[in-house]
Amino acid sequence: MSDCLFCRIIAGEIPSKKVYEDELCFAFYDIDPQAPTHFLVIPKAHISSVSAIDAENSAVVGHIFEVIAKLTRELGMESYRVVSNIGEQAGQSVFHLHFHVLGGRDMTWPPG
Ligand code: 5GP
Ligand code: ZN
């Protein structure tokens, strides 16, 4: 989608600090980190949020979690949080599915 910020990041039209890329997904550091380590993992296919996941497109989600396990291992992150905000009330500001991976500090529960 040409008007989607994250599709434009995947296409290289907007620069990002890449962590990882393969045929299905792209990972890059968040521009406004909320923890010492904070990156996003996104599918290359445009999916607007978790609420748009269905039988046709759900395989990429399992793949993304495999990638998260691999990247956090490589980065030496033993404890971390994976978050996906769905809808404006939950704090979603970019409507291309993304999983925040945050680590390197104590976390509180419940989240705000
Ligand atoms: P959301 O608020 O939708 O859960 O998460 C969107 C995230 O994208 C935010 O944490 C925000 O800081 C990050 N973000 C927004 N624009 C850019 C950008 O241009 N580059 C990068 N690397 N991150 C961005
Ligand atoms: Zn998109």
mmCIF file of N, CA and C and ligand atoms in Angstrom:
data_model
loop_
_atom_site.group_PDB
_atom_site.id
_atom_site.type_symbol
_atom_site.label_atom_id
_atom_site.label_comp_id
_atom_site.label_asym_id
_atom_site.label_seq_id
_atom_site.Cartn_x
_atom_site.Cartn_y
_atom_site.Cartn_z
ATOM 1 N N MET A 1 0.850 -1.216 0.000
ATOM 2 C CA MET A 1 0.000 0.000 0.000
ATOM 3 C C MET A 1 0.870 1.244 0.000
ATOM 4 N N SER A 2 0.750 2.059 -1.014
ATOM 5 C CA SER A 2 1.676 3.174 -1.191
ATOM 6 C C SER A 2 1.509 4.258 -0.120
ATOM 7 N N ASP A 3 0.338 4.314 0.528
ATOM 8 C CA ASP A 3 0.144 5.357 1.544
ATOM 9 C C ASP A 3 0.371 4.823 2.964
ATOM 10 N N CYS A 4 0.944 3.620 3.072
ATOM 11 C CA CYS A 4 1.189 3.034 4.392
ATOM 12 C C CYS A 4 2.656 3.237 4.779
ATOM 13 N N LEU A 5 2.868 3.838 5.939
ATOM 14 C CA LEU A 5 4.233 4.134 6.404
ATOM 15 C C LEU A 5 5.113 2.882 6.439
ATOM 16 N N PHE A 6 4.588 1.787 6.996
ATOM 17 C CA PHE A 6 5.429 0.595 7.132
ATOM 18 C C PHE A 6 5.642 -0.094 5.788
ATOM 19 N N CYS A 7 4.665 -0.057 4.874
ATOM 20 C CA CYS A 7 4.916 -0.573 3.519
ATOM 21 C C CYS A 7 6.035 0.235 2.864
ATOM 22 N N ARG A 8 6.072 1.519 3.122
ATOM 23 C CA ARG A 8 7.119 2.373 2.539
ATOM 24 C C ARG A 8 8.490 2.084 3.179
ATOM 25 N N ILE A 9 8.498 1.748 4.461
ATOM 26 C CA ILE A 9 9.756 1.354 5.116
ATOM 27 C C ILE A 9 10.260 0.040 4.504
ATOM 28 N N ILE A 10 9.364 -0.932 4.311
ATOM 29 C CA ILE A 10 9.752 -2.215 3.696
ATOM 30 C C ILE A 10 10.341 -1.970 2.305
ATOM 31 N N ALA A 11 9.722 -1.062 1.561
ATOM 32 C CA ALA A 11 10.163 -0.775 0.182
ATOM 33 C C ALA A 11 11.461 0.038 0.154
ATOM 34 N N GLY A 12 11.921 0.519 1.304
ATOM 35 C CA GLY A 12 13.141 1.318 1.366
ATOM 36 C C GLY A 12 12.925 2.775 1.002
ATOM 37 N N GLU A 13 11.671 3.180 0.858
ATOM 38 C CA GLU A 13 11.374 4.582 0.514
ATOM 39 C C GLU A 13 11.554 5.502 1.717
ATOM 40 N N ILE A 14 11.421 4.921 2.909
ATOM 41 C CA ILE A 14 11.672 5.658 4.151
ATOM 42 C C ILE A 14 12.765 4.887 4.876
ATOM 43 N N PRO A 15 13.860 5.563 5.273
ATOM 44 C CA PRO A 15 14.966 4.831 5.905
ATOM 45 C C PRO A 15 14.590 4.274 7.278
ATOM 46 N N SER A 16 15.196 3.153 7.615
ATOM 47 C CA SER A 16 14.997 2.580 8.951
ATOM 48 C C SER A 16 16.271 1.843 9.338
ATOM 49 N N LYS A 17 16.394 1.570 10.636
ATOM 50 C CA LYS A 17 17.546 0.822 11.134
ATOM 51 C C LYS A 17 17.133 -0.647 11.190
ATOM 52 N N LYS A 18 17.511 -1.378 10.142
ATOM 53 C CA LYS A 18 17.046 -2.761 9.978
ATOM 54 C C LYS A 18 17.729 -3.712 10.955
ATOM 55 N N VAL A 19 16.939 -4.598 11.547
ATOM 56 C CA VAL A 19 17.461 -5.657 12.412
ATOM 57 C C VAL A 19 17.548 -6.959 11.628
ATOM 58 N N TYR A 20 16.549 -7.202 10.767
ATOM 59 C CA TYR A 20 16.435 -8.500 10.091
ATOM 60 C C TYR A 20 15.438 -8.366 8.949
ATOM 61 N N GLU A 21 15.635 -9.193 7.910
ATOM 62 C CA GLU A 21 14.679 -9.224 6.799
ATOM 63 C C GLU A 21 14.706 -10.609 6.164
ATOM 64 N N ASP A 22 13.557 -11.120 5.800
ATOM 65 C CA ASP A 22 13.492 -12.313 4.946
ATOM 66 C C ASP A 22 12.325 -12.130 3.990
ATOM 67 N N GLU A 23 11.931 -13.194 3.314
ATOM 68 C CA GLU A 23 10.904 -13.028 2.268
ATOM 69 C C GLU A 23 9.538 -12.681 2.846
ATOM 70 N N LEU A 24 9.337 -12.974 4.127
ATOM 71 C CA LEU A 24 8.002 -12.777 4.710
ATOM 72 C C LEU A 24 7.890 -11.608 5.670
ATOM 73 N N CYS A 25 9.011 -11.247 6.295
ATOM 74 C CA CYS A 25 8.901 -10.217 7.331
ATOM 75 C C CYS A 25 10.125 -9.309 7.374
ATOM 76 N N PHE A 26 9.959 -8.216 8.109
ATOM 77 C CA PHE A 26 10.980 -7.175 8.208
ATOM 78 C C PHE A 26 11.008 -6.727 9.671
ATOM 79 N N ALA A 27 12.206 -6.548 10.232
ATOM 80 C CA ALA A 27 12.337 -6.090 11.621
ATOM 81 C C ALA A 27 13.247 -4.866 11.650
ATOM 82 N N PHE A 28 12.858 -3.860 12.435
ATOM 83 C CA PHE A 28 13.629 -2.605 12.479
ATOM 84 C C PHE A 28 13.407 -1.931 13.829
ATOM 85 N N TYR A 29 14.392 -1.125 14.227
ATOM 86 C CA TYR A 29 14.298 -0.450 15.526
ATOM 87 C C TYR A 29 13.245 0.648 15.491
ATOM 88 N N ASP A 30 12.492 0.754 16.586
ATOM 89 C CA ASP A 30 11.473 1.791 16.712
ATOM 90 C C ASP A 30 12.149 3.159 16.789
ATOM 91 N N ILE A 31 11.556 4.138 16.096
ATOM 92 C CA ILE A 31 12.118 5.488 16.043
ATOM 93 C C ILE A 31 12.011 6.206 17.394
ATOM 94 N N ASP A 32 11.112 5.745 18.244
ATOM 95 C CA ASP A 32 10.868 6.380 19.550
ATOM 96 C C ASP A 32 10.878 5.283 20.623
ATOM 97 N N PRO A 33 12.082 4.751 20.923
ATOM 98 C CA PRO A 33 12.162 3.555 21.773
ATOM 99 C C PRO A 33 11.601 3.768 23.177
ATOM 100 N N GLN A 34 10.844 2.770 23.621
ATOM 101 C CA GLN A 34 10.233 2.812 24.962
ATOM 102 C C GLN A 34 10.959 1.892 25.945
ATOM 103 N N ALA A 35 12.097 1.366 25.536
ATOM 104 C CA ALA A 35 12.923 0.495 26.378
ATOM 105 C C ALA A 35 14.324 0.514 25.762
ATOM 106 N N PRO A 36 15.365 0.095 26.519
ATOM 107 C CA PRO A 36 16.726 0.106 25.960
ATOM 108 C C PRO A 36 16.823 -0.643 24.632
ATOM 109 N N THR A 37 16.097 -1.741 24.490
ATOM 110 C CA THR A 37 15.969 -2.395 23.183
ATOM 111 C C THR A 37 14.494 -2.394 22.800
ATOM 112 N N HIS A 38 14.184 -1.843 21.638
ATOM 113 C CA HIS A 38 12.783 -1.768 21.183
ATOM 114 C C HIS A 38 12.788 -1.833 19.662
ATOM 115 N N PHE A 39 12.393 -2.992 19.144
ATOM 116 C CA PHE A 39 12.249 -3.104 17.691
ATOM 117 C C PHE A 39 10.875 -3.638 17.333
ATOM 118 N N LEU A 40 10.539 -3.494 16.055
ATOM 119 C CA LEU A 40 9.234 -3.902 15.543
ATOM 120 C C LEU A 40 9.447 -5.006 14.522
ATOM 121 N N VAL A 41 8.567 -5.990 14.519
ATOM 122 C CA VAL A 41 8.601 -7.028 13.486
ATOM 123 C C VAL A 41 7.267 -6.969 12.746
ATOM 124 N N ILE A 42 7.352 -6.870 11.425
ATOM 125 C CA ILE A 42 6.141 -6.667 10.615
ATOM 126 C C ILE A 42 6.126 -7.639 9.435
ATOM 127 N N PRO A 43 4.928 -8.047 9.013
ATOM 128 C CA PRO A 43 4.848 -8.845 7.789
ATOM 129 C C PRO A 43 5.099 -7.960 6.579
ATOM 130 N N LYS A 44 5.674 -8.530 5.522
ATOM 131 C CA LYS A 44 5.843 -7.733 4.294
ATOM 132 C C LYS A 44 4.500 -7.495 3.619
ATOM 133 N N ALA A 45 3.585 -8.456 3.758
ATOM 134 C CA ALA A 45 2.231 -8.249 3.220
ATOM 135 C C ALA A 45 1.498 -7.258 4.112
ATOM 136 N N HIS A 46 0.737 -6.371 3.496
ATOM 137 C CA HIS A 46 -0.010 -5.394 4.301
ATOM 138 C C HIS A 46 -1.208 -6.057 4.968
ATOM 139 N N ILE A 47 -1.188 -6.080 6.308
ATOM 140 C CA ILE A 47 -2.314 -6.555 7.134
ATOM 141 C C ILE A 47 -2.526 -5.419 8.132
ATOM 142 N N SER A 48 -3.745 -4.953 8.309
ATOM 143 C CA SER A 48 -3.923 -3.707 9.076
ATOM 144 C C SER A 48 -3.693 -3.874 10.572
ATOM 145 N N SER A 49 -4.037 -5.035 11.135
ATOM 146 C CA SER A 49 -3.804 -5.276 12.566
ATOM 147 C C SER A 49 -4.137 -6.736 12.856
ATOM 148 N N VAL A 50 -4.008 -7.138 14.120
ATOM 149 C CA VAL A 50 -4.386 -8.504 14.523
ATOM 150 C C VAL A 50 -5.830 -8.790 14.118
ATOM 151 N N SER A 51 -6.676 -7.769 14.148
ATOM 152 C CA SER A 51 -8.100 -8.008 13.859
ATOM 153 C C SER A 51 -8.342 -8.358 12.394
ATOM 154 N N ALA A 52 -7.348 -8.217 11.535
ATOM 155 C CA ALA A 52 -7.494 -8.581 10.121
ATOM 156 C C ALA A 52 -6.813 -9.917 9.800
ATOM 157 N N ILE A 53 -6.355 -10.642 10.836
ATOM 158 C CA ILE A 53 -5.742 -11.949 10.604
ATOM 159 C C ILE A 53 -6.843 -12.990 10.371
ATOM 160 N N ASP A 54 -6.663 -13.796 9.339
ATOM 161 C CA ASP A 54 -7.649 -14.840 9.035
ATOM 162 C C ASP A 54 -6.906 -16.094 8.535
ATOM 163 N N ALA A 55 -7.677 -17.089 8.085
ATOM 164 C CA ALA A 55 -7.081 -18.361 7.659
ATOM 165 C C ALA A 55 -6.131 -18.181 6.471
ATOM 166 N N GLU A 56 -6.377 -17.164 5.675
ATOM 167 C CA GLU A 56 -5.554 -16.919 4.471
ATOM 168 C C GLU A 56 -4.170 -16.365 4.800
ATOM 169 N N ASN A 57 -4.088 -15.527 5.831
ATOM 170 C CA ASN A 57 -2.838 -14.783 6.051
ATOM 171 C C ASN A 57 -2.160 -15.094 7.393
ATOM 172 N N SER A 58 -2.699 -16.040 8.156
ATOM 173 C CA SER A 58 -2.210 -16.219 9.534
ATOM 174 C C SER A 58 -0.841 -16.905 9.624
ATOM 175 N N ALA A 59 -0.401 -17.583 8.585
ATOM 176 C CA ALA A 59 0.871 -18.331 8.680
ATOM 177 C C ALA A 59 2.049 -17.408 9.004
ATOM 178 N N VAL A 60 1.979 -16.184 8.507
ATOM 179 C CA VAL A 60 3.082 -15.250 8.730
ATOM 180 C C VAL A 60 3.247 -14.916 10.217
ATOM 181 N N VAL A 61 2.180 -15.034 10.979
ATOM 182 C CA VAL A 61 2.263 -14.697 12.411
ATOM 183 C C VAL A 61 3.146 -15.717 13.136
ATOM 184 N N GLY A 62 2.964 -17.006 12.812
ATOM 185 C CA GLY A 62 3.834 -18.025 13.403
ATOM 186 C C GLY A 62 5.282 -17.798 13.004
ATOM 187 N N HIS A 63 5.475 -17.431 11.745
ATOM 188 C CA HIS A 63 6.826 -17.154 11.260
ATOM 189 C C HIS A 63 7.428 -15.972 12.031
ATOM 190 N N ILE A 64 6.646 -14.927 12.224
ATOM 191 C CA ILE A 64 7.148 -13.747 12.950
ATOM 192 C C ILE A 64 7.573 -14.131 14.369
ATOM 193 N N PHE A 65 6.815 -14.994 15.019
ATOM 194 C CA PHE A 65 7.208 -15.387 16.381
ATOM 195 C C PHE A 65 8.477 -16.256 16.372
ATOM 196 N N GLU A 66 8.667 -17.056 15.329
ATOM 197 C CA GLU A 66 9.948 -17.773 15.198
ATOM 198 C C GLU A 66 11.092 -16.775 15.073
ATOM 199 N N VAL A 67 10.871 -15.738 14.266
ATOM 200 C CA VAL A 67 11.901 -14.714 14.049
ATOM 201 C C VAL A 67 12.171 -13.955 15.353
ATOM 202 N N ILE A 68 11.117 -13.650 16.102
ATOM 203 C CA ILE A 68 11.308 -12.958 17.384
ATOM 204 C C ILE A 68 12.164 -13.824 18.319
ATOM 205 N N ALA A 69 11.882 -15.126 18.376
ATOM 206 C CA ALA A 69 12.667 -16.019 19.248
ATOM 207 C C ALA A 69 14.134 -16.039 18.819
ATOM 208 N N LYS A 70 14.363 -16.072 17.515
ATOM 209 C CA LYS A 70 15.740 -16.113 16.988
ATOM 210 C C LYS A 70 16.475 -14.792 17.259
ATOM 211 N N LEU A 71 15.821 -13.674 16.967
ATOM 212 C CA LEU A 71 16.488 -12.376 17.119
ATOM 213 C C LEU A 71 16.786 -12.070 18.584
ATOM 214 N N THR A 72 15.827 -12.344 19.470
ATOM 215 C CA THR A 72 16.061 -12.057 20.888
ATOM 216 C C THR A 72 17.183 -12.944 21.429
ATOM 217 N N ARG A 73 17.246 -14.188 20.964
ATOM 218 C CA ARG A 73 18.363 -15.064 21.356
ATOM 219 C C ARG A 73 19.683 -14.463 20.908
ATOM 220 N N GLU A 74 19.722 -14.044 19.643
ATOM 221 C CA GLU A 74 20.967 -13.477 19.093
ATOM 222 C C GLU A 74 21.370 -12.185 19.801
ATOM 223 N N LEU A 75 20.374 -11.413 20.236
ATOM 224 C CA LEU A 75 20.651 -10.139 20.909
ATOM 225 C C LEU A 75 20.878 -10.322 22.410
ATOM 226 N N GLY A 76 20.801 -11.566 22.879
ATOM 227 C CA GLY A 76 21.049 -11.843 24.291
ATOM 228 C C GLY A 76 19.941 -11.372 25.205
ATOM 229 N N MET A 77 18.729 -11.278 24.668
ATOM 230 C CA MET A 77 17.586 -10.821 25.471
ATOM 231 C C MET A 77 16.918 -12.050 26.104
ATOM 232 N N GLU A 78 17.061 -12.161 27.435
ATOM 233 C CA GLU A 78 16.473 -13.332 28.101
ATOM 234 C C GLU A 78 15.043 -13.062 28.516
ATOM 235 N N SER A 79 14.743 -11.788 28.813
ATOM 236 C CA SER A 79 13.398 -11.421 29.248
ATOM 237 C C SER A 79 12.971 -10.212 28.431
ATOM 238 N N TYR A 80 11.790 -10.277 27.904
ATOM 239 C CA TYR A 80 11.319 -9.199 27.026
ATOM 240 C C TYR A 80 9.813 -9.280 26.920
ATOM 241 N N ARG A 81 9.235 -8.257 26.305
ATOM 242 C CA ARG A 81 7.785 -8.237 26.127
ATOM 243 C C ARG A 81 7.471 -8.060 24.650
ATOM 244 N N VAL A 82 6.454 -8.802 24.167
ATOM 245 C CA VAL A 82 5.960 -8.670 22.794
ATOM 246 C C VAL A 82 4.560 -8.081 22.890
ATOM 247 N N VAL A 83 4.344 -6.974 22.168
ATOM 248 C CA VAL A 83 3.073 -6.247 22.264
ATOM 249 C C VAL A 83 2.560 -5.920 20.873
ATOM 250 N N SER A 84 1.253 -6.076 20.680
ATOM 251 C CA SER A 84 0.621 -5.567 19.467
ATOM 252 C C SER A 84 -0.624 -4.786 19.876
ATOM 253 N N ASN A 85 -0.656 -3.520 19.528
ATOM 254 C CA ASN A 85 -1.809 -2.674 19.847
ATOM 255 C C ASN A 85 -2.816 -2.777 18.704
ATOM 256 N N ILE A 86 -4.066 -2.928 19.050
ATOM 257 C CA ILE A 86 -5.120 -3.076 18.035
ATOM 258 C C ILE A 86 -6.149 -1.973 18.236
ATOM 259 N N GLY A 87 -6.200 -1.050 17.277
ATOM 260 C CA GLY A 87 -7.172 0.037 17.353
ATOM 261 C C GLY A 87 -6.647 1.227 18.145
ATOM 262 N N GLU A 88 -7.253 2.373 17.888
ATOM 263 C CA GLU A 88 -6.762 3.622 18.485
ATOM 264 C C GLU A 88 -6.849 3.621 20.002
ATOM 265 N N GLN A 89 -7.906 3.047 20.560
ATOM 266 C CA GLN A 89 -8.043 3.085 22.024
ATOM 267 C C GLN A 89 -6.914 2.321 22.697
ATOM 268 N N ALA A 90 -6.409 1.292 22.043
ATOM 269 C CA ALA A 90 -5.297 0.502 22.594
ATOM 270 C C ALA A 90 -3.942 1.104 22.254
ATOM 271 N N GLY A 91 -3.924 2.200 21.479
ATOM 272 C CA GLY A 91 -2.667 2.875 21.189
ATOM 273 C C GLY A 91 -2.085 2.601 19.821
ATOM 274 N N GLN A 92 -2.844 1.945 18.933
ATOM 275 C CA GLN A 92 -2.305 1.699 17.589
ATOM 276 C C GLN A 92 -2.270 3.008 16.807
ATOM 277 N N SER A 93 -1.107 3.338 16.283
ATOM 278 C CA SER A 93 -0.967 4.582 15.508
ATOM 279 C C SER A 93 -0.574 4.305 14.062
ATOM 280 N N VAL A 94 -0.059 3.108 13.782
ATOM 281 C CA VAL A 94 0.286 2.737 12.405
ATOM 282 C C VAL A 94 -0.527 1.478 12.080
ATOM 283 N N PHE A 95 -1.340 1.573 11.017
ATOM 284 C CA PHE A 95 -2.297 0.505 10.737
ATOM 285 C C PHE A 95 -1.745 -0.509 9.720
ATOM 286 N N HIS A 96 -0.558 -1.008 10.067
ATOM 287 C CA HIS A 96 0.090 -2.152 9.406
ATOM 288 C C HIS A 96 0.551 -3.031 10.564
ATOM 289 N N LEU A 97 0.076 -4.278 10.599
ATOM 290 C CA LEU A 97 0.365 -5.191 11.711
ATOM 291 C C LEU A 97 1.827 -5.119 12.141
ATOM 292 N N HIS A 98 2.049 -4.948 13.437
ATOM 293 C CA HIS A 98 3.421 -4.957 13.941
ATOM 294 C C HIS A 98 3.449 -5.482 15.364
ATOM 295 N N PHE A 99 4.541 -6.158 15.687
ATOM 296 C CA PHE A 99 4.775 -6.667 17.030
ATOM 297 C C PHE A 99 5.959 -5.895 17.601
ATOM 298 N N HIS A 100 5.685 -5.169 18.683
ATOM 299 C CA HIS A 100 6.765 -4.486 19.407
ATOM 300 C C HIS A 100 7.517 -5.538 20.210
ATOM 301 N N VAL A 101 8.842 -5.477 20.204
ATOM 302 C CA VAL A 101 9.665 -6.320 21.069
ATOM 303 C C VAL A 101 10.483 -5.371 21.939
ATOM 304 N N LEU A 102 10.207 -5.435 23.247
ATOM 305 C CA LEU A 102 10.807 -4.485 24.194
ATOM 306 C C LEU A 102 11.578 -5.245 25.262
ATOM 307 N N GLY A 103 12.766 -4.785 25.587
ATOM 308 C CA GLY A 103 13.539 -5.433 26.628
ATOM 309 C C GLY A 103 14.616 -4.521 27.179
ATOM 310 N N GLY A 104 15.269 -4.995 28.259
ATOM 311 C CA GLY A 104 16.396 -4.252 28.810
ATOM 312 C C GLY A 104 16.035 -3.395 30.004
ATOM 313 N N ARG A 105 14.799 -3.504 30.478
ATOM 314 C CA ARG A 105 14.420 -2.790 31.705
ATOM 315 C C ARG A 105 13.304 -3.565 32.403
ATOM 316 N N ASP A 106 13.068 -3.222 33.683
ATOM 317 C CA ASP A 106 11.945 -3.823 34.402
ATOM 318 C C ASP A 106 10.641 -3.361 33.754
ATOM 319 N N MET A 107 9.672 -4.244 33.682
ATOM 320 C CA MET A 107 8.365 -3.937 33.105
ATOM 321 C C MET A 107 7.313 -3.991 34.213
ATOM 322 N N THR A 108 6.284 -3.195 34.077
ATOM 323 C CA THR A 108 5.191 -3.250 35.048
ATOM 324 C C THR A 108 4.013 -3.989 34.451
ATOM 325 N N TRP A 109 3.150 -4.484 35.329
ATOM 326 C CA TRP A 109 1.932 -5.169 34.916
ATOM 327 C C TRP A 109 0.815 -4.780 35.857
ATOM 328 N N PRO A 110 -0.387 -4.459 35.410
ATOM 329 C CA PRO A 110 -0.803 -4.464 34.021
ATOM 330 C C PRO A 110 -0.255 -3.269 33.243
ATOM 331 N N PRO A 111 -0.172 -3.388 31.913
ATOM 332 C CA PRO A 111 0.287 -2.257 31.107
ATOM 333 C C PRO A 111 -0.737 -1.132 31.168
ATOM 334 N N GLY A 112 -0.321 0.081 30.953
ATOM 335 C CA GLY A 112 -1.207 1.248 31.088
ATOM 336 C C GLY A 112 -2.194 1.364 29.956
HETATM 337 P P1 5GP B 1 1.743 1.623 17.487
HETATM 338 O O1 5GP B 1 1.584 2.970 18.153
HETATM 339 O O2 5GP B 1 0.908 1.575 16.230
HETATM 340 O O3 5GP B 1 1.533 0.452 18.386
HETATM 341 O O4 5GP B 1 3.267 1.511 17.074
HETATM 342 C C1 5GP B 1 3.803 2.222 16.007
HETATM 343 C C2 5GP B 1 5.257 2.417 16.322
HETATM 344 O O5 5GP B 1 5.899 2.843 15.137
HETATM 345 C C3 5GP B 1 5.533 3.479 17.380
HETATM 346 O O6 5GP B 1 6.205 2.881 18.479
HETATM 347 C C4 5GP B 1 6.365 4.521 16.649
HETATM 348 O O7 5GP B 1 7.389 5.067 17.461
HETATM 349 C C5 5GP B 1 6.930 3.735 15.495
HETATM 350 N N1 5GP B 1 7.186 4.549 14.325
HETATM 351 C C6 5GP B 1 6.365 5.502 13.785
HETATM 352 N N2 5GP B 1 6.935 6.042 12.687
HETATM 353 C C7 5GP B 1 8.137 5.421 12.526
HETATM 354 C C8 5GP B 1 9.185 5.564 11.567
HETATM 355 O O8 5GP B 1 9.134 6.353 10.626
HETATM 356 N N3 5GP B 1 10.282 4.768 11.736
HETATM 357 C C9 5GP B 1 10.381 3.867 12.771
HETATM 358 N N4 5GP B 1 11.493 3.149 12.846
HETATM 359 N N5 5GP B 1 9.402 3.713 13.687
HETATM 360 C C10 5GP B 1 8.294 4.476 13.566
HETATM 361 ZN ZN ZN B 2 1.359 -1.480 5.043
#
